Coordinates of C-alpha atoms in Angstrom, one line a residue:
Chain A
X27 CA -32.1 36.9 -14.7
X28 CA -28.6 37.2 -16.3
X29 CA -26.9 35.4 -13.3
X30 CA -30.0 32.5 -13.1
X31 CA -28.8 31.8 -16.7
X32 CA -24.3 32.2 -15.8
X33 CA -25.9 30.1 -13.1
X34 CA -28.0 26.9 -15.5
X35 CA -24.6 27.2 -17.8
X36 CA -22.0 26.9 -15.5
X37 CA -24.4 23.8 -13.8
X38 CA -24.7 22.0 -17.1
X39 CA -20.9 23.0 -18.3
X40 CA -19.7 20.9 -14.8
X41 CA -22.0 18.2 -15.1
X42 CA -21.1 17.6 -19.4
X43 CA -17.5 17.7 -17.4
X44 CA -18.9 15.4 -14.5
X45 CA -20.3 12.9 -17.4
X46 CA -16.6 12.7 -19.4
X47 CA -14.2 11.7 -16.5
X48 CA -17.1 8.5 -15.6
X49 CA -17.6 7.5 -19.3
X50 CA -13.7 7.7 -19.7
X51 CA -13.3 6.1 -16.1
X52 CA -15.1 3.3 -17.4
X53 CA -14.3 3.2 -20.6
X54 CA -10.4 2.6 -18.9
X55 CA -11.6 0.6 -16.8
X56 CA -12.9 -1.8 -18.8
X57 CA -9.9 -2.0 -21.2
X58 CA -7.6 -2.3 -18.5
X59 CA -9.9 -5.2 -17.2
X60 CA -9.5 -7.2 -20.4
X61 CA -5.8 -6.6 -20.2
X62 CA -5.8 -8.0 -17.1
X63 CA -7.3 -10.5 -17.9
X64 CA -4.6 -11.6 -20.7
X65 CA -2.1 -11.5 -18.1
X66 CA -3.6 -13.3 -16.1
X67 CA -4.1 -16.2 -18.9
X68 CA -0.2 -15.6 -19.8
X69 CA 0.6 -16.2 -16.0
X70 CA -1.4 -19.9 -16.0
X71 CA -0.5 -20.7 -19.1
X72 CA 3.2 -19.5 -18.7
X73 CA 3.0 -21.3 -15.3
X74 CA 4.3 -18.0 -13.7
X75 CA 5.5 -19.4 -10.0
X76 CA 4.8 -17.4 -6.5
X77 CA 7.9 -15.9 -6.2
X78 CA 7.6 -15.0 -10.1
X79 CA 3.3 -13.6 -9.1
X80 CA 4.9 -11.8 -5.9
X81 CA 7.4 -9.9 -8.0
X82 CA 5.2 -8.6 -10.2
X83 CA 2.4 -7.2 -6.8
X84 CA 5.4 -5.7 -6.4
X85 CA 6.1 -4.1 -8.9
X86 CA 2.6 -3.0 -9.2
X87 CA 2.6 -1.5 -6.6
X88 CA 5.2 0.8 -6.5
X89 CA 4.0 1.7 -9.8
X90 CA 1.1 2.9 -8.5
X91 CA 2.5 4.5 -5.0
X92 CA 5.7 6.0 -6.7
X93 CA 5.1 6.3 -11.0
X94 CA 1.2 6.7 -11.2
X95 CA 1.1 10.1 -8.9
X96 CA 3.0 11.8 -11.2
X97 CA 2.1 10.5 -14.6
X98 CA -1.6 10.8 -14.2
X99 CA -2.1 14.0 -15.4
X100 CA -0.7 13.4 -18.7
X101 CA -1.0 11.0 -21.2
X102 CA 1.9 9.1 -20.0
X103 CA -0.3 8.0 -17.7
X104 CA -2.3 5.4 -19.3
X105 CA 0.9 3.1 -20.2
X106 CA 1.6 3.3 -16.7
X107 CA -2.2 2.2 -15.9
X108 CA -2.0 -0.9 -18.0
X109 CA 1.3 -1.7 -16.4
X110 CA -0.1 -2.2 -13.2
X111 CA -3.0 -3.4 -14.4
X112 CA -1.0 -6.0 -16.6
X113 CA 1.4 -7.0 -13.5
X114 CA -1.3 -7.6 -11.1
X115 CA -3.3 -9.8 -13.7
X116 CA -0.2 -11.9 -13.9
X117 CA 0.4 -11.9 -10.6
X118 CA -2.5 -13.9 -10.2
X119 CA -1.6 -16.6 -12.4
X120 CA -0.8 -19.4 -9.8
X121 CA -3.4 -18.5 -7.5
X122 CA -5.7 -19.1 -10.2
X123 CA -4.0 -22.1 -11.6
X124 CA -4.5 -23.7 -7.8
X125 CA -8.3 -23.3 -8.3
X126 CA -8.3 -24.6 -11.2
X127 CA -6.6 -27.7 -10.3
X128 CA -9.3 -28.6 -8.1
X129 CA -12.5 -30.7 -10.2
X130 CA -14.9 -27.4 -9.7
X131 CA -12.4 -24.7 -9.6
X132 CA -13.7 -23.6 -13.2
X133 CA -16.7 -23.3 -11.7
X134 CA -15.7 -20.8 -8.8
X135 CA -13.8 -18.7 -11.1
X136 CA -17.0 -17.9 -13.1
X137 CA -19.0 -17.5 -9.8
X138 CA -16.3 -15.1 -8.3
X139 CA -15.7 -13.1 -11.0
X140 CA -19.9 -12.8 -12.6
X141 CA -20.7 -12.7 -8.3
X142 CA -17.8 -8.9 -8.7
X143 CA -19.4 -8.1 -12.1
X144 CA -23.3 -8.1 -10.8
X145 CA -21.8 -6.9 -7.5
X146 CA -20.0 -3.9 -9.2
X147 CA -23.1 -2.7 -11.3
X148 CA -25.0 -2.7 -8.1
X149 CA -22.9 -0.7 -6.3
X150 CA -22.5 1.7 -9.1
X151 CA -25.9 2.3 -10.4
X152 CA -26.5 2.8 -7.0
X153 CA -24.4 5.2 -6.3
X154 CA -25.7 7.1 -9.5
X155 CA -28.8 6.6 -9.3
X156 CA -29.4 8.0 -6.0
X157 CA -26.7 9.8 -6.1
X158 CA -25.7 10.6 -2.5
X159 CA -22.7 11.7 -0.7
X160 CA -20.6 8.9 0.5
X161 CA -17.7 11.4 1.4
X162 CA -18.4 10.7 5.6
X163 CA -16.9 6.9 4.2
X164 CA -13.9 7.8 4.2
X165 CA -12.1 7.8 7.8
X166 CA -14.2 4.5 8.5
X167 CA -12.7 2.8 5.2
X168 CA -8.9 4.2 6.0
X169 CA -9.4 2.4 9.4
X170 CA -11.2 -0.7 8.4
X171 CA -8.7 -1.7 5.8
X172 CA -5.3 -0.9 8.0
X173 CA -7.3 -3.1 10.6
X174 CA -7.3 -5.6 7.9
X175 CA -3.9 -5.4 7.0
X176 CA -2.7 -6.1 10.5
X177 CA -4.2 -9.0 10.7
X178 CA -2.7 -9.3 7.6
X179 CA -0.1 -9.5 9.0
X180 CA -0.8 -11.1 11.7
X181 CA -2.0 -14.2 10.0
X182 CA 1.1 -14.6 7.8
X183 CA 2.7 -15.7 11.4
X184 CA -0.7 -17.6 12.9
X185 CA -1.5 -19.2 9.7
X186 CA -5.2 -19.2 11.6
X187 CA -7.4 -20.6 8.5
X188 CA -10.7 -18.9 10.1
X189 CA -9.3 -15.1 10.4
X190 CA -8.4 -15.4 6.9
X191 CA -11.7 -16.2 6.1
X192 CA -13.0 -13.5 8.4
X193 CA -10.1 -11.0 6.1
X194 CA -12.1 -12.4 3.1
X195 CA -15.5 -11.2 3.6
X196 CA -14.2 -7.8 5.7
X197 CA -12.6 -7.0 2.3
X198 CA -15.5 -7.4 0.2
X199 CA -17.5 -5.1 2.5
X200 CA -14.6 -2.3 2.4
X201 CA -14.2 -2.6 -1.1
X202 CA -17.8 -2.3 -1.6
X203 CA -17.3 0.7 0.6
X204 CA -14.4 1.9 -1.5
X205 CA -16.7 1.9 -4.5
X206 CA -19.4 4.0 -3.6
X207 CA -16.8 6.2 -1.7
X208 CA -15.1 6.8 -5.8
X209 CA -17.9 6.3 -7.0
X210 CA -19.5 9.0 -5.5
X211 CA -16.5 11.5 -5.9
X212 CA -16.4 11.2 -9.2
X213 CA -20.9 12.8 -9.2
X214 CA -19.7 14.8 -7.2
X215 CA -17.1 15.9 -8.8
X216 CA -14.3 15.1 -6.2
X217 CA -12.4 12.9 -8.3
X218 CA -11.4 15.1 -11.8
X219 CA -8.7 12.5 -13.0
X220 CA -10.0 9.7 -14.9
X221 CA -6.7 7.2 -14.7
X222 CA -7.0 7.8 -10.9
X223 CA -10.0 6.9 -10.5
X224 CA -9.8 4.3 -13.3
X225 CA -6.7 2.5 -10.9
X226 CA -9.2 3.0 -7.8
X227 CA -11.6 1.6 -9.2
X228 CA -9.6 -1.3 -10.8
X229 CA -8.2 -2.2 -6.8
X230 CA -11.2 -2.4 -5.4
X231 CA -12.4 -4.8 -7.9
X232 CA -9.4 -7.1 -8.3
X233 CA -9.7 -7.2 -4.0
X234 CA -13.8 -7.7 -4.1
X235 CA -13.1 -11.0 -6.8
X236 CA -9.6 -12.5 -4.9
X237 CA -11.7 -12.3 -2.0
X238 CA -14.7 -13.7 -3.5
X239 CA -12.7 -16.4 -4.9
X240 CA -11.1 -16.9 -1.5
X241 CA -14.5 -17.2 0.3
X242 CA -16.1 -19.3 -2.3
X243 CA -13.3 -21.7 -2.6
X244 CA -13.0 -22.4 1.2
X245 CA -16.3 -22.3 1.7
X246 CA -18.3 -24.0 -1.5
X247 CA -14.7 -26.2 -2.9
X248 CA -14.9 -29.8 -3.0
X249 CA -11.2 -30.2 -2.1
Chain B
X8 CA 9.4 -19.5 7.5
X9 CA 10.4 -19.3 3.5
X10 CA 11.3 -16.6 2.1
X11 CA 7.5 -16.2 0.3
X12 CA 6.0 -15.8 3.8
X13 CA 9.3 -12.9 4.6
X14 CA 8.4 -11.5 1.4
X15 CA 4.4 -11.3 2.2
X16 CA 5.5 -9.4 5.0
X17 CA 7.6 -7.6 3.9
X18 CA 4.7 -6.4 1.7
X19 CA 2.2 -5.9 3.9
X20 CA 4.4 -4.3 6.7
X21 CA 4.8 -2.0 3.4
X22 CA 0.9 -1.5 2.8
X23 CA 0.7 -0.4 6.8
X24 CA 3.5 2.4 6.6
X25 CA 2.4 3.3 3.3
X26 CA -1.4 3.3 4.8
X27 CA -1.0 4.8 8.3
X28 CA -0.6 8.8 7.8
X29 CA -3.4 8.5 4.9
X30 CA -5.6 6.9 8.0
X31 CA -4.5 9.2 10.4
X32 CA -5.6 12.6 7.6
X33 CA -8.8 10.4 6.8
X34 CA -9.7 10.4 10.3
X35 CA -9.4 13.5 10.9
X36 CA -10.7 15.5 7.7
X37 CA -13.5 13.5 6.8
X38 CA -17.3 14.8 7.4
X39 CA -18.8 13.2 9.8
X40 CA -22.2 10.7 9.1
X41 CA -25.8 11.5 10.3
X42 CA -27.6 7.9 10.6
X43 CA -29.5 8.2 7.5
X44 CA -26.1 8.8 6.1
X45 CA -24.9 5.6 7.2
X46 CA -28.3 3.6 6.5
X47 CA -27.3 4.5 2.8
X48 CA -24.2 2.3 3.0
X49 CA -25.5 -0.1 5.0
X50 CA -28.8 -1.1 3.2
X51 CA -26.5 -2.2 0.1
X52 CA -23.6 -3.5 2.3
X53 CA -27.0 -6.0 3.6
X54 CA -27.8 -6.7 0.2
X55 CA -24.2 -7.5 -0.6
X56 CA -24.2 -10.0 2.6
X57 CA -27.2 -11.9 1.3
X58 CA -25.7 -12.3 -2.4
X59 CA -22.7 -13.9 -1.6
X60 CA -24.5 -16.1 0.7
X61 CA -26.4 -17.1 -2.0
X62 CA -23.0 -17.1 -4.6
X63 CA -21.1 -19.7 -1.8
X64 CA -24.7 -21.7 -1.4
X65 CA -24.8 -22.1 -5.8
X66 CA -20.8 -23.5 -5.9
X67 CA -21.3 -26.7 -2.8

């Protein structure tokens, strides 16, 4: 009897902890997305150059790899995450300016943004309601990302448009897999740090948005 | 080849070097999925493919 009560107490406290991580993750994710959108707007109106965008992206990746892992367990992790998302948002400036110059550019951007939002909500809802364990996908997703980056490196020199489109399609599917994997990891108590969780989901969303915009621009653009 | 291409190549090359050990670790340590597990992944992916096709048609 006491054993059963103890097990119930442990289970309910674990569920409460998971719900708290999930709530904090989504709260931080929404705030970083808003901040990133503001920085993207700054990038557009200030006429950020491609070189400036690349430096901002390099800076963001440097913070993501070397600073966030050291600060994620303290309050300092939050400003670091905002710096990362702000720089990545600013780095989108030249790309968004390019699409805005197209006659249907605003429509393409809004469609990519809305599409990314709907896919994210759908996948999160799917992972949250089914509570499936997607940990088996870790190896597949990492190999997929490695192959895409290798193809990306080759295409910098080869400049094949069809390969570029195929990579964008592959990135959308891989990021969908990452969202399922990360959400299930939070639900099952594997990820207990909401700063790391928000950073991972932000990167997945950003990659999905840019890839979807690339596909829409290439296949649905009129320029 | 301009410096932006060189910068992009360095950036993607660094990503590959960063990902490689994590990929090997994930391949060795992640559990194997059953057919049912994979179906739970493939079905939402098919839905996303159809949704993206719909988005492309909507902007044409």
